[in-house]
Short mmCIF file of C-alpha atoms in Angstrom, two decimals:
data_model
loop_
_atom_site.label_atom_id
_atom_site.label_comp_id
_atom_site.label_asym_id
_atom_site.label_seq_id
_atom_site.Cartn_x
_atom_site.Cartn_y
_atom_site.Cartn_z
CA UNK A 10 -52.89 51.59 -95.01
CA UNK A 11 -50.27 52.94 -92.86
CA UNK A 12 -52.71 54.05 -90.46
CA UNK A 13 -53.93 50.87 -89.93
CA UNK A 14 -50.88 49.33 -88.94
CA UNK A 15 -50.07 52.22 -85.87
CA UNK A 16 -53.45 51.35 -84.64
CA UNK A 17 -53.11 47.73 -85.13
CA UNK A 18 -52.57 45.87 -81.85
CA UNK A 19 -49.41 43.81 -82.52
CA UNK A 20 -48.13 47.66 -83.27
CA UNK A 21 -45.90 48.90 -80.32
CA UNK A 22 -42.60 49.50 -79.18
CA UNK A 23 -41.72 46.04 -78.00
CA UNK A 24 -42.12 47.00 -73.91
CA UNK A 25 -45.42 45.32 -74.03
CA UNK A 26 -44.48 41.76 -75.53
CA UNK A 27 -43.95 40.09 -71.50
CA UNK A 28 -47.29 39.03 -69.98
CA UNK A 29 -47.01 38.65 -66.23
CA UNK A 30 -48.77 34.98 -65.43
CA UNK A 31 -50.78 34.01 -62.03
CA UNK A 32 -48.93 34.72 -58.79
CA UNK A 33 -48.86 31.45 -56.26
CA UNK A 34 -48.85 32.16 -52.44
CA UNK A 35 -48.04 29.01 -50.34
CA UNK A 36 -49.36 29.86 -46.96
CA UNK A 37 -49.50 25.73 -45.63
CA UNK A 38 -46.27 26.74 -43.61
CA UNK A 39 -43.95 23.47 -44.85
CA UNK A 40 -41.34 23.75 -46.88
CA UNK A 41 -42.25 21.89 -50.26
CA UNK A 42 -38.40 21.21 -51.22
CA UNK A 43 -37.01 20.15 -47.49
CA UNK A 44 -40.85 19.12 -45.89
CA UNK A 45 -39.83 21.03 -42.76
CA UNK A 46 -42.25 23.24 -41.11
CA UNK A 47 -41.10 27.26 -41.30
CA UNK A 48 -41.13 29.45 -38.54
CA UNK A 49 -43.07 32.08 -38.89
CA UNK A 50 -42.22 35.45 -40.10
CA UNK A 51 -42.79 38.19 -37.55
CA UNK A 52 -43.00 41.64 -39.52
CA UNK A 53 -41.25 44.33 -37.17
CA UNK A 54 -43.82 47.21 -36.58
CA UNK A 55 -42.37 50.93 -35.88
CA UNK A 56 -42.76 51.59 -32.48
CA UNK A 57 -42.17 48.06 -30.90
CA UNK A 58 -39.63 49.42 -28.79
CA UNK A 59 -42.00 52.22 -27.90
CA UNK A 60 -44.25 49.34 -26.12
CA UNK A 61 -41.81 47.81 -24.40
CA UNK A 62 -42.02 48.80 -20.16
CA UNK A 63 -39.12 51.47 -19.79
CA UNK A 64 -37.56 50.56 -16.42
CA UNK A 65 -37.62 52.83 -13.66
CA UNK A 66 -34.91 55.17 -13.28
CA UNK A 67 -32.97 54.51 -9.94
CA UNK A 68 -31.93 57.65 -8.08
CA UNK A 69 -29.22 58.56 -6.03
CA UNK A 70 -30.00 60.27 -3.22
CA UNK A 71 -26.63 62.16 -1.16
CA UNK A 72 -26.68 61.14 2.08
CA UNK A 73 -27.67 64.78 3.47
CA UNK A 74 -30.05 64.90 1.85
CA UNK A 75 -31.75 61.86 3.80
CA UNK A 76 -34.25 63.65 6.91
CA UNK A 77 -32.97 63.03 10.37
CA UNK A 78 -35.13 61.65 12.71
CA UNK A 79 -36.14 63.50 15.21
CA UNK A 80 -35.61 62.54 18.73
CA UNK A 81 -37.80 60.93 21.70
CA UNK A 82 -39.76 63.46 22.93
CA UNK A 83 -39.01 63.77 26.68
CA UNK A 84 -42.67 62.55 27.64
CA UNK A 85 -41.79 59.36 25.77
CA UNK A 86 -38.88 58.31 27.74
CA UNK A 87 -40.76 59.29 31.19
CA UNK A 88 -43.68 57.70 29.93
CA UNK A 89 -41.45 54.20 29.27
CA UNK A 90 -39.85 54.56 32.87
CA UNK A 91 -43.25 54.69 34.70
CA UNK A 92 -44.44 52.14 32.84
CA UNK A 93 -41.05 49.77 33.92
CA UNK A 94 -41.91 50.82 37.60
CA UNK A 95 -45.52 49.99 37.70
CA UNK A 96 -44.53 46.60 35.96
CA UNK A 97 -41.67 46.35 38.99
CA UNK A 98 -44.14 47.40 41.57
CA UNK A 99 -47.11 44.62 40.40
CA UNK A 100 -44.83 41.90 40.05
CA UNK A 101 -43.65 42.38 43.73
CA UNK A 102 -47.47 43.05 44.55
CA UNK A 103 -48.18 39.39 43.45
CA UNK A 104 -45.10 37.59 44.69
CA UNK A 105 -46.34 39.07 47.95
CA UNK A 106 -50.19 37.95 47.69
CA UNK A 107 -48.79 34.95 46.68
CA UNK A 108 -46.68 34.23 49.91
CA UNK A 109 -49.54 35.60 51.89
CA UNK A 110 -51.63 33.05 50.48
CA UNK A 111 -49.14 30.20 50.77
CA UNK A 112 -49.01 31.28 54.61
CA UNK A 113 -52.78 31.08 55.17
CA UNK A 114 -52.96 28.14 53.83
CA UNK A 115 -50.24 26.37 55.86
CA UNK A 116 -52.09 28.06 59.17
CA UNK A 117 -54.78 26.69 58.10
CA UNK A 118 -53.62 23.31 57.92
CA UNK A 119 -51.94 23.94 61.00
CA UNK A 120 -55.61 24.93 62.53
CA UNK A 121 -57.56 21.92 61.28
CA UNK A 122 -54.61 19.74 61.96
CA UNK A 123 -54.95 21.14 65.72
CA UNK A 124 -58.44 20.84 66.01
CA UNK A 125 -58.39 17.36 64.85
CA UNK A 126 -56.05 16.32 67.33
CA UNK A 127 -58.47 18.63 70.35
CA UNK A 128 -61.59 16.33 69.06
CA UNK A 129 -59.39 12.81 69.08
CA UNK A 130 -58.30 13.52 72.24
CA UNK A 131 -61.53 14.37 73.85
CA UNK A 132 -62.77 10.77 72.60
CA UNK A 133 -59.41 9.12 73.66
CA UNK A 134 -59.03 10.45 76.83
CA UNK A 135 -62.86 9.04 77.93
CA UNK A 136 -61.56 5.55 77.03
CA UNK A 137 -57.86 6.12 78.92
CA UNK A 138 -59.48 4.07 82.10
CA UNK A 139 -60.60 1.31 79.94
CA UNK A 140 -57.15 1.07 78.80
CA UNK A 141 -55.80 0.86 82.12
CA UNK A 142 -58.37 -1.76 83.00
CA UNK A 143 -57.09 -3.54 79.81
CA UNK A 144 -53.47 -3.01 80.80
CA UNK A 145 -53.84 -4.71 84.48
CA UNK A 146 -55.58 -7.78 83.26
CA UNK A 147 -52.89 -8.13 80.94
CA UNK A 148 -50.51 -7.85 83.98
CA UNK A 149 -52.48 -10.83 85.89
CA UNK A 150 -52.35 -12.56 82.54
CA UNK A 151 -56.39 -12.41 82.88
CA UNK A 152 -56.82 -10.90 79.15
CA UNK A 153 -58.24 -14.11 77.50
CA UNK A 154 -60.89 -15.41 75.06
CA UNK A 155 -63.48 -12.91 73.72
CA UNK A 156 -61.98 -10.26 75.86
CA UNK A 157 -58.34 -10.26 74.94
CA UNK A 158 -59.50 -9.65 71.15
CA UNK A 159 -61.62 -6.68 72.18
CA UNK A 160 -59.11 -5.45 73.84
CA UNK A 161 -56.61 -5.54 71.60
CA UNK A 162 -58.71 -4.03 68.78
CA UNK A 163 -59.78 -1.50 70.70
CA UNK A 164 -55.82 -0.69 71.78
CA UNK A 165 -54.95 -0.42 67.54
CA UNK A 166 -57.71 1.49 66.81
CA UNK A 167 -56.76 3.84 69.74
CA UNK A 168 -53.23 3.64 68.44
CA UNK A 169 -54.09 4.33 64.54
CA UNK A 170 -55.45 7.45 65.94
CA UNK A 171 -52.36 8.56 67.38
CA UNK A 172 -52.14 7.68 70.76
CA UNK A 173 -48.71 6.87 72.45
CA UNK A 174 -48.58 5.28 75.29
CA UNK A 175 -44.70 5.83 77.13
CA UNK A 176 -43.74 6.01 80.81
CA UNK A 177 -41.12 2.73 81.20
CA UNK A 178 -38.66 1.88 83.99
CA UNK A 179 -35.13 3.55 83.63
CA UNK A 180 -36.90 5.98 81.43
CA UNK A 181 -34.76 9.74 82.18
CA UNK A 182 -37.45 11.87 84.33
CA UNK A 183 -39.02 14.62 82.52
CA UNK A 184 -41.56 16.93 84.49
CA UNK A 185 -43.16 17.82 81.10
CA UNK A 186 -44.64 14.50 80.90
CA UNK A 187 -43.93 12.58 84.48
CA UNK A 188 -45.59 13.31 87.57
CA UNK A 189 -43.11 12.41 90.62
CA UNK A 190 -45.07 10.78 93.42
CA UNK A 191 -41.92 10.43 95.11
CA UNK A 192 -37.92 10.82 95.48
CA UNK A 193 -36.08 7.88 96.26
CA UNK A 194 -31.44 8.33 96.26
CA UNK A 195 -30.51 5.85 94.27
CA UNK A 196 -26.69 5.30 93.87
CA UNK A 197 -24.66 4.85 90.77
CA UNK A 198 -27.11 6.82 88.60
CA UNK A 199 -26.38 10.46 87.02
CA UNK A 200 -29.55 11.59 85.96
CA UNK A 201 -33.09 11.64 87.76
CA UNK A 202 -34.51 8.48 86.44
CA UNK A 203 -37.80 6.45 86.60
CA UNK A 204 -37.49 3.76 88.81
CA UNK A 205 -41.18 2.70 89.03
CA UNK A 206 -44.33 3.33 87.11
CA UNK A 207 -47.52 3.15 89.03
CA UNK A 208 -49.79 4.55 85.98
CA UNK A 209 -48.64 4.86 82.36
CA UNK A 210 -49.09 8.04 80.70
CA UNK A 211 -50.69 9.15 77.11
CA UNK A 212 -50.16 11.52 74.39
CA UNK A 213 -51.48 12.21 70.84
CA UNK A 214 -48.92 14.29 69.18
CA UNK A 215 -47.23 17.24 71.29
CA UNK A 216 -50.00 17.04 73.36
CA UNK A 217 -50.27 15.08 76.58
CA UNK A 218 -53.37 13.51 77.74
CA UNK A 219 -52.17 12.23 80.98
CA UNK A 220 -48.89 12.42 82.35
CA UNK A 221 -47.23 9.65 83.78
CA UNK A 222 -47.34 8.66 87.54
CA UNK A 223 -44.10 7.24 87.97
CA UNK A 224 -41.27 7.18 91.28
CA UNK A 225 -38.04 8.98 90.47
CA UNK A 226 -34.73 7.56 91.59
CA UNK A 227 -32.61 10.62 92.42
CA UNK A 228 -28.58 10.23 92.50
CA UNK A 229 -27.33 9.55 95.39
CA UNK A 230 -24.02 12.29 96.45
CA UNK A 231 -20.82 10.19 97.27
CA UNK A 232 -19.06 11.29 100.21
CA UNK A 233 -15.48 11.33 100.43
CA UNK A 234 -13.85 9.18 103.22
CA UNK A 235 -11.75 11.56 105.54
CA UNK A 236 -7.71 11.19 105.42
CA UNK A 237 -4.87 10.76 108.08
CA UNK A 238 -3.94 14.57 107.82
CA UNK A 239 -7.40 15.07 108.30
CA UNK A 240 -8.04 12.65 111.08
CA UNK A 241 -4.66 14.21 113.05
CA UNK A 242 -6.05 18.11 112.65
CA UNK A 243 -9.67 17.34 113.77
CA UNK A 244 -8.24 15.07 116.88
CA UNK A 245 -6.05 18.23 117.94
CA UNK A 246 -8.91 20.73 117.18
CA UNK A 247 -10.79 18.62 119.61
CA UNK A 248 -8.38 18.33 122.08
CA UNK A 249 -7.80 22.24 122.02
CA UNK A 250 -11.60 22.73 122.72
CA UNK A 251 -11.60 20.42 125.69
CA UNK A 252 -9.18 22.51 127.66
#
């Protein structure tokens, strides 16, 4: 009978009387007692640290240990200088081609300018009579009708191409541009003068077509009227030669 109750299984030493019940995991992440939500639990793993980027280690270098740099090699610097020369020398090379150019144009301006005023004048100076025809019948007052409006379109065209007319009484006598048919004293003037015009003349520009036919008055030279003393000494200069 005894044996019976060791193996019996309410038999034991008392260690085996607390049964564990079922284990209840709440993985919904709120708090059942506050109804918050919980932050999640991070579990630490060895070696976090290990994956974190180790910074780079700064280092010091002494300052002689820092390279020199070498200097410009010779050729260099020789090299640069040529190079500020040329640029010098090219610069000057088209500020001079440049006022070379500027020149030959202006001569040629100057050319065509002068050759203009060569063919204008060659056309003028056939029509110069039929100005002077023009000019007389205006002097008889015979420019009339038809005529005078002929005339005087033909005398603005001639004058929108550049012709002058000039040669007027009292005018100061030029040979460049008078022709002196004669010399006439004239008192009271200083200067050789135009007293008459017996032909106007014409020019287009400088240049002179015809010069004018005009009489010049020349001063006359005022002579001094002899003195007593003067009178006395020539009377006994005379009378010295008569004996």
């Amino acid at each position: 009978m005894a044996l019976s109750d060791k193996n019996s299984p309410d038999a034991g030493d008392g260690e085996g009387d607390e049964t564990q019940g079922p284990v209840t995991r709440d993985n919904s992440g709120i708090d059942p007692e506050t109804d918050e939500v919980r932050e999640p639990e991070v579990e630490e793993t060895e070696g976090s640290e290990a994956d974190d980027a180790e910074e780079p280690e700064i280092v010091e270098a002494e300052i002689e240990d820092i390279p020199e740099i070498p200097d410009t090699p010779e050729w260099v610097v020789s090299e640069a200088i040529n190079a500020d020369e040329r640029v010098v020398e090219l610069t000057n090379d088209i500020k001079r081609v440049q006022a070379e150019y500027a020149n030959y144009r202006k001569r040629v301006e100057r050319d065509r300018v002068a050759v203009r005023e060569v063919a204008t004048a060659q056309v003028i100076g056939e029509l110069l009579p039929i100005l002077d025809d023009i000019g007389r019948a205006r002097e008889h007052e015979e420019l009339t009708g038809g005529f005078k409006a002929v005339a005087e379109s033909l005398e603005a065209t001639a004058t929108k191409l550049g012709l002058v007319k000039y040669g007027e009484q009292n005018d100061e006598f030029d040979p460049t541009v008078h022709e002196a048919l004669t010399l006439v004293p004239v008192p009271n003037i200083a200067v050789q003068s135009v007293i008459e015009v017996f032909q106007p003349g014409y020019r287009i520009g400088e240049r002179v077509l015809r010069p004018a036919r005009v009489v010049v008055g020349e001063p006359m030279g005022d002579t001094p009227e002899p003195s007593e003393e003067d009178s006395d000494e020539a009377s006994a200069e005379k009378g010295e030669n008569e004996k």
